[in-house]
Amino acid sequence: MLNQKYRWKNKQIREQVAVMNGKKSPTILLKNARFLHSVLKKWLIANIWIYNDRIIYVGEELPESTKNCEVVDCTGLTLVPGYIEPHVHPFQLYNPQSFSRYAAQTGTTTIINDNLVMFLHLNKKKAFSLLRKFNESPVTMYWWSRYDSQTELESEETVFSNGDVKSWLEHDAVVQGGELTAWPRLLAGDDLLLHWIQETKRLGKKVEGHFPGASEKTLAKMMLFGVDCDHESMTGNDVYNRLMHGYTVSLRHSSIRPDLPNLLNEMKDLGLNQYESMVFTTDGSTPAFYKQGIADMMIRIAIESGVPLIDAYHMASYNIARHYNISHHHGMIATGRVANINFLSSENEPTPISVLAKGQWVKKDGVEKIADEDINWSEYGLEPLKLEWDLNKSDLQFSMPFGIEMVNDVITKPYSISIDLATDELPQNHDECFFMLLDRHGKWRINTIVKGFAKSVSGFASSFSSTGDFILIGKNKKDMMLAFERMKEIGGGIVLTESGEIIHEMQLSLLGLMSNKKLEDLIQEEERLKELLVERGYPFGDPIYSLLFFSSTHLPYIRVTQKGMYDVMNKTVLFPTLMR
């Protein structure tokens, strides 16, 4: 895949057939394997022959030759297809490689990734070279192509050009378009967006929606436009309405929407007891959330909620493969499929003891096996930030009468500022902080106040945001500048300061957006950051998503964007950015 026209060349297929003819030996033989047959929806016992990355045979026969073959007696184990995560945002502090390695340990051997960071920050040549590099991973990585930035960019029409969008959609590794956060534009008559959707469908690929709170009529219109699936169900009724209009429904359990137990209970109350049109996703959660697992966590929740066992496993494998028309390669243990197999201690324990991905052991008897080399990120333009400009005291002038108030982790509404801003430090007896969005190239800034983020955060700087521009928050301007300088010094990251000292930092050395550390290490760093912020009055559950969504115009009501303070409902810039 990606390096050739077909997944297996003619020579490889001839070798695979030679194994069946007894002229070559399988590379792995799984004997006495109790496994889930996804088409028959039964647990069967068979012998499974694997040659390199492909399942060659499943049945009662044993190969004539086992000369160069690893033989594994699977007695006492239960085998299920490798899990698929269909909606990954692989830049939530982690990167695609660190996420895939961690995911493999939980049994997720195929992931479908968002391309937004590459679209915004890499040229097409480098991005496609990186996709080829990712193909060397034992974890299969597919992608989706964005149609929009989910914010207000200075020059979105040049970033999301017709040529670039179509090149991505035509790429072999891309299996869908979306997620469709710009659907209001579509309803308002944006025919270029409709053209891209039509092109996606012409190519035989899927379109993913993003319709939180959508009415029945809106869901019907989106189906007419060509959308196939949506992951924004928050109630059992949401699931029902989507099923009524023919959608595949992604049941979400994420760091900002841990909805699965409630969804399953409400679905049960509504009599929804078929699961063939449903799939699971964790929707790009932040690192610490994944301590509980990924697809294996969702299967466990489903089993505990009374979902039939096979349906629970299918929502993390077979159903997803069928939706994306890749079941000839993924989502089942059967002849001809990629050898992605999870070895379980029992059918009620979805976290695997051992994992095969593309026929390679990535986990064996509970021990991780690294099967791919570390990526040299600088070859692809993913380097630490090198800022050749400084933040000046004059940049920290606040006079805007209009601020943003946090309703929850990700929703912000307008409010009128009544506190005195002619000061270098705000008092601790309220939850209002200075807030800046600063161009990553130093060309512009917007200064306002955020209410509800925290009571006593003195200085905070982040290069992690939806656009890669910088966010500064705090009560004390000196500590805010210190946090910025430290962020600059470490090449990008998240820095928390207090009383002239740095009290926590997370280095994000890949464009200031992602870390090259193991996800396990990031989990510890993120947990410590959250702990410190909560101690200082952060009242919500996911500060990383708060940072990500300050500029995201697919959510109401007021956003701080590259164009300025933006009224989402009225599609209006209220206060423009200031040039520096």
Coordinates of C-alpha atoms in Angstrom, one line a residue:
M1 CA 0.0 0.0 0.0
L2 CA 1.2 3.6 -0.8
N3 CA 4.4 2.4 -2.4
Q4 CA 2.7 0.2 -5.0
K5 CA -0.5 0.0 -6.9
Y6 CA -1.9 -3.0 -5.1
R7 CA -1.4 -4.1 -1.5
W8 CA 0.3 -7.3 -2.6
K9 CA 2.3 -7.6 -5.7
N10 CA 1.8 -10.6 -8.1
K11 CA 5.0 -12.2 -6.8
Q12 CA 3.8 -11.9 -3.2
I13 CA 0.5 -13.5 -4.1
R14 CA 2.2 -16.4 -5.9
E15 CA 4.3 -17.0 -2.8
Q16 CA 1.2 -17.0 -0.6
V17 CA -0.4 -19.6 -2.9
A18 CA 2.8 -21.6 -2.8
V19 CA 2.3 -21.9 1.0
M20 CA -1.1 -23.4 0.4
N21 CA 0.5 -25.8 -2.1
G22 CA 3.0 -27.0 0.5
K23 CA 6.0 -25.6 -1.4
K24 CA 6.7 -22.9 1.1
S25 CA 6.2 -22.7 4.9
P26 CA 4.0 -20.2 6.7
T27 CA 5.8 -17.8 8.8
I28 CA 3.4 -18.3 11.8
L29 CA 1.0 -21.2 12.5
L30 CA -1.7 -20.7 15.1
K31 CA -2.9 -24.1 16.1
N32 CA -6.1 -24.9 18.0
A33 CA -7.2 -21.3 17.8
R34 CA -10.6 -20.5 19.2
F35 CA -11.6 -17.4 17.3
L36 CA -14.4 -15.0 16.4
H37 CA -15.7 -15.7 12.8
S38 CA -17.3 -12.4 12.1
V39 CA -19.4 -13.4 9.1
L40 CA -20.9 -16.5 10.9
K41 CA -21.1 -14.5 14.2
K42 CA -19.8 -17.6 15.9
W43 CA -16.8 -18.7 18.0
L44 CA -15.0 -21.5 16.1
I45 CA -11.8 -23.5 16.5
A46 CA -9.4 -23.7 13.6
N47 CA -5.7 -23.6 12.5
I48 CA -4.7 -20.2 11.1
W49 CA -1.8 -20.0 8.7
I50 CA 0.0 -16.6 8.3
Y51 CA 2.6 -15.7 5.7
N52 CA 4.3 -12.4 6.4
D53 CA 1.5 -9.9 6.8
R54 CA -1.4 -12.0 5.4
I55 CA -3.7 -14.7 6.7
I56 CA -3.3 -17.5 4.1
Y57 CA -5.7 -20.1 5.4
V58 CA -8.3 -20.6 8.2
G59 CA -9.6 -24.1 8.7
E60 CA -9.0 -27.7 9.9
E61 CA -5.9 -28.4 7.8
L62 CA -2.3 -28.1 8.8
P63 CA 0.5 -27.0 6.5
E64 CA 2.7 -29.6 4.8
S65 CA 5.8 -27.6 5.7
T66 CA 6.6 -25.9 8.9
K67 CA 10.4 -25.7 8.4
N68 CA 10.7 -22.0 8.9
C69 CA 7.5 -21.5 10.8
E70 CA 6.8 -20.2 14.3
V71 CA 4.2 -22.6 15.8
V72 CA 1.9 -21.2 18.5
D73 CA -0.5 -23.4 20.4
C74 CA -3.5 -21.2 21.1
T75 CA -5.2 -23.6 23.5
G76 CA -6.9 -21.7 26.3
L77 CA -6.8 -18.4 24.4
T78 CA -9.6 -16.6 22.4
L79 CA -8.6 -14.7 19.2
V80 CA -10.5 -11.7 17.8
P81 CA -9.7 -9.3 14.9
G82 CA -7.4 -6.4 15.6
Y83 CA -9.4 -3.4 16.7
I84 CA -9.9 -0.3 14.5
E85 CA -10.1 3.2 15.8
P86 CA -12.0 5.1 13.1
H87 CA -11.6 8.7 14.4
V88 CA -8.2 9.6 15.6
H89 CA -6.8 13.2 16.0
P90 CA -3.2 12.0 16.2
F91 CA -1.8 15.4 17.5
Q92 CA -3.3 15.8 21.0
L93 CA 0.2 16.3 22.4
Y94 CA 1.1 12.8 21.1
N95 CA 2.1 12.1 17.5
P96 CA 0.9 9.5 15.1
Q97 CA 3.8 7.1 15.8
S98 CA 3.6 7.4 19.6
F99 CA -0.2 6.9 19.5
S100 CA 0.0 3.9 17.2
R101 CA 2.6 2.2 19.4
Y102 CA 0.5 2.7 22.5
A103 CA -2.7 1.7 20.7
A104 CA -1.1 -1.5 19.5
Q105 CA -0.6 -2.6 23.1
T106 CA -4.3 -2.3 23.7
G107 CA -5.2 -4.3 20.6
T108 CA -5.9 -1.4 18.2
T109 CA -4.0 -2.3 15.0
T110 CA -5.7 0.0 12.5
I111 CA -6.3 3.7 12.9
I112 CA -8.0 6.3 10.7
N113 CA -6.3 9.7 11.3
D114 CA -7.2 13.3 10.9
N115 CA -4.8 15.2 8.5
L116 CA -5.5 18.7 9.9
V117 CA -2.0 19.4 11.3
M118 CA -0.3 18.2 8.1
F119 CA -2.7 20.2 6.0
L120 CA -2.0 23.4 8.0
H121 CA 1.7 23.1 8.6
L122 CA 3.3 20.9 5.9
N123 CA 3.4 21.2 2.2
K124 CA 1.9 18.3 0.2
K125 CA 5.1 16.7 -0.8
K126 CA 6.4 16.4 2.8
A127 CA 3.0 15.3 4.1
F128 CA 2.8 12.5 1.5
S129 CA 6.4 11.4 2.2
L130 CA 5.4 11.2 5.9
L131 CA 2.4 9.0 5.0
R132 CA 4.7 6.6 3.2
K133 CA 7.0 6.5 6.3
F134 CA 4.0 5.7 8.5
N135 CA 3.2 2.8 6.3
E136 CA 6.3 1.1 7.7
S137 CA 4.6 0.8 11.0
P138 CA 3.0 -2.6 11.9
V139 CA -0.1 -0.5 12.8
T140 CA -2.1 0.2 9.6
M141 CA -2.7 4.0 9.3
Y142 CA -5.4 5.4 7.1
W143 CA -6.4 9.1 6.9
W144 CA -9.2 11.4 6.3
S145 CA -9.0 14.7 4.4
R146 CA -10.3 17.9 5.9
Y147 CA -12.5 20.2 3.9
D148 CA -12.0 23.1 6.3
S149 CA -9.9 24.3 9.2
Q150 CA -12.8 24.5 11.8
T151 CA -11.7 28.1 12.6
E152 CA -11.3 31.4 10.8
L153 CA -8.0 31.5 9.1
E154 CA -6.4 34.6 7.6
S155 CA -6.2 32.8 4.2
E156 CA -8.3 29.7 4.3
E157 CA -9.0 29.8 0.6
T158 CA -5.3 29.3 -0.2
V159 CA -4.6 26.7 2.5
F160 CA -7.7 24.6 1.5
S161 CA -7.2 25.1 -2.2
N162 CA -9.2 22.9 -4.6
G163 CA -6.1 21.3 -5.9
D164 CA -4.7 20.3 -2.5
V165 CA -8.1 19.0 -1.2
K166 CA -8.5 16.9 -4.3
S167 CA -5.0 15.5 -4.1
W168 CA -5.6 14.4 -0.6
L169 CA -9.0 12.9 -1.4
E170 CA -7.4 10.9 -4.3
H171 CA -4.6 9.5 -2.1
D172 CA -4.6 5.8 -1.6
A173 CA -4.3 6.1 2.2
V174 CA -7.3 8.4 2.5
V175 CA -10.6 6.6 3.1
Q176 CA -12.9 9.5 3.9
G177 CA -13.5 13.3 3.7
G178 CA -14.4 15.4 6.7
E179 CA -15.1 15.6 9.5
L180 CA -17.6 18.1 8.2
T181 CA -17.4 20.9 10.8
A182 CA -18.3 23.5 8.1
W183 CA -21.8 22.1 7.5
P184 CA -23.5 25.5 8.1
R185 CA -21.5 26.8 5.1
L186 CA -22.9 23.8 3.1
L187 CA -26.4 24.7 4.1
A188 CA -25.8 28.3 3.2
G189 CA -24.9 27.4 -0.4
D190 CA -21.2 26.7 -0.5
D191 CA -20.9 24.7 -3.8
L192 CA -17.2 24.2 -3.6
L193 CA -17.7 22.3 -0.4
L194 CA -20.5 20.3 -2.0
H195 CA -18.2 19.6 -5.0
W196 CA -15.5 18.1 -2.7
I197 CA -18.2 15.9 -1.1
Q198 CA -19.3 14.8 -4.5
E199 CA -15.7 14.0 -5.4
T200 CA -15.3 12.0 -2.2
K201 CA -18.3 9.9 -3.1
R202 CA -17.2 9.5 -6.7
L203 CA -13.9 8.0 -5.4
G204 CA -15.9 5.5 -3.4
K205 CA -14.9 7.0 0.0
K206 CA -17.0 8.0 3.0
V207 CA -17.9 11.4 4.4
E208 CA -17.8 11.9 8.2
G209 CA -20.2 14.5 9.8
H210 CA -19.9 16.6 12.9
F211 CA -23.5 17.5 13.9
P212 CA -23.9 18.1 17.6
G213 CA -27.5 18.9 18.5
A214 CA -28.6 18.7 14.9
S215 CA -32.3 18.5 14.2
E216 CA -34.0 15.8 12.2
K217 CA -34.3 18.1 9.2
T218 CA -30.6 19.0 9.3
L219 CA -29.7 15.3 9.6
A220 CA -31.9 14.6 6.5
K221 CA -30.3 17.4 4.5
M222 CA -26.8 16.2 5.4
M223 CA -27.7 12.7 4.2
L224 CA -28.9 14.2 0.9
F225 CA -25.6 16.1 0.6
G226 CA -23.7 12.8 1.0
V227 CA -22.7 12.3 4.7
D228 CA -22.4 8.7 5.8
C229 CA -21.6 8.7 9.5
D230 CA -21.7 11.0 12.5
H231 CA -20.0 10.7 15.9
E232 CA -21.9 13.5 17.8
S233 CA -24.7 11.5 19.4
M234 CA -25.1 12.7 23.0
T235 CA -28.3 10.9 23.8
G236 CA -30.2 7.7 22.9
N237 CA -32.6 9.8 20.8
D238 CA -29.6 11.2 18.9
V239 CA -28.6 7.7 18.0
Y240 CA -32.2 6.8 17.0
N241 CA -32.5 9.9 14.8
R242 CA -29.3 9.1 13.0
L243 CA -30.2 5.5 12.4
M244 CA -33.6 6.6 11.1
H245 CA -31.9 8.6 8.3
G246 CA -29.5 5.8 7.4
Y247 CA -26.3 6.9 9.1
T248 CA -23.6 4.7 10.5
V249 CA -23.5 5.9 14.1
S250 CA -20.2 6.3 16.0
L251 CA -20.8 5.8 19.7
R252 CA -18.3 8.1 21.4
H253 CA -16.5 7.8 24.7
S254 CA -13.9 10.6 24.9
S255 CA -12.1 12.8 27.4
I256 CA -14.6 15.6 26.9
R257 CA -17.6 13.4 26.1
P258 CA -17.4 10.1 28.1
D259 CA -20.9 9.2 26.9
L260 CA -20.9 5.5 26.2
P261 CA -22.5 4.1 29.3
N262 CA -25.3 6.6 29.2
L263 CA -25.8 6.1 25.4
L264 CA -26.0 2.3 25.8
N265 CA -28.5 2.6 28.6
E266 CA -30.7 5.1 26.8
M267 CA -30.6 3.0 23.6
K268 CA -31.7 0.0 25.7
D269 CA -34.7 2.1 27.0
L270 CA -35.6 2.9 23.4
G271 CA -35.5 -0.7 22.3
L272 CA -32.4 -0.2 20.1
N273 CA -30.9 -3.7 20.3
Q274 CA -29.2 -4.1 16.9
Y275 CA -25.7 -2.8 16.6
E276 CA -24.7 -3.5 13.0
S277 CA -24.8 0.2 12.0
M278 CA -22.8 1.3 15.1
V279 CA -19.1 1.7 15.7
F280 CA -16.9 2.9 18.6
T281 CA -14.6 5.9 18.8
T282 CA -12.6 7.7 21.5
D283 CA -12.6 10.8 19.2
G284 CA -9.0 12.0 19.7
S285 CA -8.9 12.0 23.5
T286 CA -6.1 13.6 25.5
P287 CA -3.3 11.3 26.8
A288 CA -4.4 10.6 30.3
F289 CA -7.8 9.4 29.2
Y290 CA -6.0 6.5 27.5
K291 CA -4.8 5.0 30.7
Q292 CA -8.1 3.1 30.6
G293 CA -7.4 1.8 27.1
I294 CA -8.7 2.6 23.7
A295 CA -11.1 0.3 21.8
D296 CA -10.6 -2.4 24.5
M297 CA -12.0 0.0 27.0
M298 CA -15.1 0.6 24.9
I299 CA -15.7 -3.1 24.4
R300 CA -15.5 -3.7 28.1
I301 CA -18.0 -0.9 28.8
A302 CA -20.4 -2.4 26.2
I303 CA -20.1 -5.9 27.7
E304 CA -20.7 -4.6 31.2
S305 CA -23.8 -2.8 29.8
G306 CA -25.3 -6.0 28.5
V307 CA -24.4 -5.7 24.8
P308 CA -24.0 -9.2 23.2
L309 CA -20.4 -10.2 23.2
I310 CA -19.9 -10.5 19.4
D311 CA -21.7 -7.2 18.8
A312 CA -19.3 -5.5 21.3
Y313 CA -16.3 -6.8 19.4
H314 CA -17.8 -6.0 16.0
M315 CA -18.3 -2.4 16.9
A316 CA -14.6 -2.1 17.3
S317 CA -13.6 -4.1 14.2
Y318 CA -15.9 -5.8 11.6
N319 CA -18.6 -3.0 11.5
I320 CA -15.9 -0.3 11.0
A321 CA -14.2 -2.3 8.2
R322 CA -17.6 -2.8 6.4
H323 CA -18.4 0.9 6.7
Y324 CA -15.2 1.9 5.1
N325 CA -15.3 -0.8 2.5
I326 CA -12.0 -2.3 3.7
S327 CA -13.4 -5.6 5.1
H328 CA -11.4 -7.4 2.4
H329 CA -8.3 -6.4 4.3
H330 CA -9.4 -5.7 7.9
G331 CA -11.9 -6.3 10.6
M332 CA -12.1 -10.2 10.6
I333 CA -10.0 -13.3 11.0
A334 CA -10.4 -14.9 7.6
T335 CA -8.4 -16.0 4.6
G336 CA -6.8 -13.1 2.6
R337 CA -7.0 -10.5 5.4
V338 CA -4.1 -8.6 6.9
A339 CA -2.8 -10.6 9.9
N340 CA -4.1 -8.3 12.7
I341 CA -5.1 -10.6 15.6
N342 CA -5.6 -10.1 19.3
F343 CA -5.0 -12.9 21.7
L344 CA -7.3 -12.7 24.7
S345 CA -7.3 -14.6 28.0
S346 CA -11.1 -14.9 27.6
E347 CA -13.9 -13.5 25.5
N348 CA -14.9 -11.3 28.5
E349 CA -11.4 -9.6 28.7
P350 CA -10.9 -7.4 25.6
T351 CA -7.4 -6.2 26.5
P352 CA -5.1 -8.6 24.7
I353 CA -2.2 -10.6 26.2
S354 CA -0.5 -10.7 22.8
V355 CA -1.1 -8.8 19.5
L356 CA -0.1 -9.5 15.9
A357 CA -0.1 -6.5 13.6
K358 CA 0.7 -7.1 9.9
G359 CA 1.9 -10.5 11.0
Q360 CA 4.4 -9.1 13.5
W361 CA 4.4 -9.4 17.2
V362 CA 3.9 -6.0 18.7
K363 CA 3.0 -7.5 22.1
K364 CA 3.8 -11.0 23.2
D365 CA 2.8 -12.5 26.5
G366 CA 2.3 -9.1 28.0
V367 CA 5.6 -7.6 26.8
E368 CA 5.8 -4.8 24.2
K369 CA 7.7 -5.5 21.0
I370 CA 8.8 -2.4 19.0
A371 CA 8.6 -3.4 15.4
D372 CA 9.3 0.0 13.7
E373 CA 12.2 2.4 13.9
D374 CA 11.9 5.9 15.4
I375 CA 10.9 8.5 12.8
N376 CA 13.5 11.3 12.1
W377 CA 10.9 14.0 12.3
S378 CA 13.1 16.8 11.0
E379 CA 13.3 15.1 7.6
Y380 CA 9.6 15.9 7.2
G381 CA 9.7 19.5 8.5
L382 CA 8.5 18.6 12.0
E383 CA 11.1 20.4 14.1
P384 CA 11.2 22.5 17.3
L385 CA 9.9 26.0 16.9
K386 CA 12.6 28.6 16.2
L387 CA 11.1 32.0 16.9
E388 CA 13.1 35.0 15.7
W389 CA 11.0 37.6 17.4
D390 CA 10.4 38.7 21.0
L391 CA 7.3 39.4 23.1
N392 CA 7.4 43.0 24.4
K393 CA 5.8 44.6 27.4
S394 CA 3.9 46.8 25.1
D395 CA 2.2 43.7 23.6
L396 CA 0.5 43.1 27.0
Q397 CA -1.9 46.1 26.8
F398 CA -5.5 45.2 27.6
S399 CA -8.3 47.6 26.9
M400 CA -11.0 45.6 25.1
P401 CA -14.5 45.9 26.8
F402 CA -15.5 42.5 25.6
G403 CA -14.3 39.1 26.9
I404 CA -15.0 35.4 26.7
E405 CA -16.5 33.3 29.5
M406 CA -16.0 29.6 29.6
V407 CA -19.3 27.7 30.0
N408 CA -17.5 24.3 30.1
D409 CA -14.3 22.8 28.9
V410 CA -15.0 23.9 25.3
I411 CA -17.9 26.3 25.0
T412 CA -17.3 30.0 25.4
K413 CA -19.8 32.9 25.5
P414 CA -19.4 36.7 25.5
Y415 CA -19.4 38.8 28.6
S416 CA -18.8 42.5 29.3
I417 CA -15.5 43.3 31.2
S418 CA -16.0 45.4 34.3
I419 CA -12.7 45.0 36.1
D420 CA -9.8 47.5 35.9
L421 CA -7.4 46.4 33.2
A422 CA -4.8 49.2 33.7
T423 CA -2.7 47.0 35.9
D424 CA 0.2 44.5 35.7
E425 CA -1.5 42.0 37.9
L426 CA -5.1 41.0 38.4
P427 CA -6.4 40.2 41.9
Q428 CA -7.0 36.6 43.1
N429 CA -10.6 37.1 44.3
H430 CA -12.2 36.5 40.9
D431 CA -11.8 34.0 38.0
E432 CA -10.8 36.5 35.3
C433 CA -7.4 36.3 33.6
F434 CA -5.6 38.2 30.9
F435 CA -5.8 36.3 27.6
M436 CA -3.8 36.7 24.4
L437 CA -3.8 34.9 21.1
L438 CA -0.5 35.6 19.3
D439 CA 0.5 34.8 15.8
R440 CA 3.1 32.1 15.7
H441 CA 5.1 34.3 13.2
G442 CA 4.7 37.4 15.5
K443 CA 2.7 39.4 13.0
W444 CA -0.5 40.1 15.0
R445 CA -2.2 39.6 18.4
I446 CA -5.5 39.9 20.1
N447 CA -5.8 40.8 23.8
T448 CA -8.9 40.2 25.9
I449 CA -10.0 38.6 29.2
V450 CA -11.1 35.0 29.8
K451 CA -13.5 34.4 32.6
G452 CA -13.8 30.9 34.2
F453 CA -10.4 29.5 33.2
A454 CA -8.9 29.8 36.7
K455 CA -8.6 32.0 39.7
S456 CA -4.9 31.9 40.4
V457 CA -3.0 31.0 37.3
S458 CA -0.2 33.5 37.3
G459 CA 1.5 32.8 34.0
F460 CA 0.6 30.2 31.3
A461 CA 1.8 29.9 27.7
S462 CA 0.9 27.3 25.1
S463 CA 2.0 26.7 21.5
F464 CA -0.6 23.9 21.4
S465 CA -3.8 25.3 19.8
S466 CA -6.0 24.5 16.9
T467 CA -4.0 26.6 14.5
G468 CA -0.5 26.5 16.1
D469 CA -0.8 30.1 17.2
F470 CA 0.2 30.9 20.8
I471 CA -2.1 31.2 23.8
L472 CA -1.1 33.3 26.8
I473 CA -3.2 33.3 30.0
G474 CA -2.6 34.7 33.5
K475 CA -3.0 37.1 36.3
N476 CA 0.5 38.5 36.2
K477 CA 2.1 40.0 33.1
K478 CA 5.7 39.3 34.2
D479 CA 4.8 35.6 34.7
M480 CA 3.0 35.5 31.4
M481 CA 6.1 36.8 29.7
L482 CA 8.3 34.4 31.6
A483 CA 6.1 31.5 30.4
F484 CA 6.3 32.7 26.8
E485 CA 10.1 33.0 27.0
R486 CA 10.4 29.5 28.4
M487 CA 8.1 28.1 25.7
K488 CA 10.3 29.8 23.1
E489 CA 13.4 28.4 24.7
I490 CA 12.3 24.8 24.6
G491 CA 11.1 25.0 21.0
G492 CA 7.4 25.0 21.8
G493 CA 5.3 23.5 24.5
I494 CA 3.1 24.3 27.5
V495 CA 4.6 26.2 30.4
L496 CA 3.1 27.2 33.8
T497 CA 4.8 29.9 35.8
E498 CA 4.3 31.5 39.2
S499 CA 6.2 34.1 41.3
G500 CA 9.0 34.3 38.7
E501 CA 9.5 30.6 38.6
I502 CA 8.7 27.8 36.1
I503 CA 6.6 25.2 38.0
H504 CA 5.7 22.9 35.1
E505 CA 6.4 22.5 31.4
M506 CA 5.6 20.1 28.6
Q507 CA 8.0 20.2 25.7
L508 CA 6.3 19.9 22.3
S509 CA 9.3 19.6 20.0
L510 CA 7.3 18.8 16.8
L511 CA 6.1 22.2 15.5
G512 CA 5.2 23.2 19.1
L513 CA 2.1 20.9 18.7
M514 CA 3.2 17.4 19.4
S515 CA 5.7 15.6 21.6
N516 CA 8.2 13.0 20.5
K517 CA 8.0 11.3 23.9
K518 CA 6.2 8.0 24.6
L519 CA 2.5 8.4 25.3
E520 CA 3.0 6.8 28.8
D521 CA 5.4 9.7 29.7
L522 CA 2.9 12.3 28.3
I523 CA 0.2 10.8 30.4
Q524 CA 2.2 11.6 33.6
E525 CA 3.1 15.2 32.3
E526 CA -0.5 15.9 31.4
E527 CA -1.9 14.6 34.7
R528 CA 0.5 16.8 36.6
L529 CA -0.4 19.9 34.5
K530 CA -4.1 19.3 35.1
E531 CA -3.5 18.8 38.9
L532 CA -1.6 22.1 39.1
L533 CA -4.3 23.9 37.1
V534 CA -7.1 22.5 39.2
E535 CA -5.3 23.6 42.3
R536 CA -5.3 27.1 40.8
G537 CA -9.0 27.1 40.1
Y538 CA -9.5 25.4 36.7
P539 CA -13.0 24.0 37.2
F540 CA -13.4 21.6 34.2
G541 CA -12.2 18.2 33.1
D542 CA -9.9 18.7 30.1
P543 CA -7.6 21.8 29.9
I544 CA -5.9 20.5 26.8
Y545 CA -9.2 20.5 24.9
S546 CA -9.9 24.0 26.3
L547 CA -6.7 25.2 24.6
L548 CA -7.5 23.4 21.4
F549 CA -11.0 24.8 21.1
F550 CA -10.5 28.5 22.0
S551 CA -10.3 29.2 18.3
S552 CA -12.7 26.5 17.0
T553 CA -15.6 28.0 15.2
H554 CA -17.6 24.7 14.9
L555 CA -18.7 25.3 18.5
P556 CA -20.7 28.3 19.9
Y557 CA -20.6 31.1 20.8
I558 CA -17.6 33.4 20.8
R559 CA -14.1 32.3 19.5
V560 CA -10.7 34.0 19.4
T561 CA -9.4 33.5 15.9
Q562 CA -6.7 34.7 13.5
K563 CA -9.2 37.2 12.2
G564 CA -10.2 38.4 15.7
M565 CA -13.0 37.9 18.2
Y566 CA -15.6 35.9 16.2
D567 CA -19.3 35.6 16.7
V568 CA -20.0 32.0 15.6
M569 CA -23.8 32.3 15.3
N570 CA -23.7 35.5 13.3
K571 CA -20.5 34.7 11.4
T572 CA -19.1 38.1 12.2
V573 CA -15.7 39.4 13.4
L574 CA -16.5 41.6 16.4
F575 CA -13.0 42.9 17.1
P576 CA -10.2 42.4 14.6
T577 CA -6.7 41.3 15.5
L578 CA -4.0 44.0 15.9
M579 CA -0.9 44.1 13.9
R580 CA 2.3 44.2 16.0

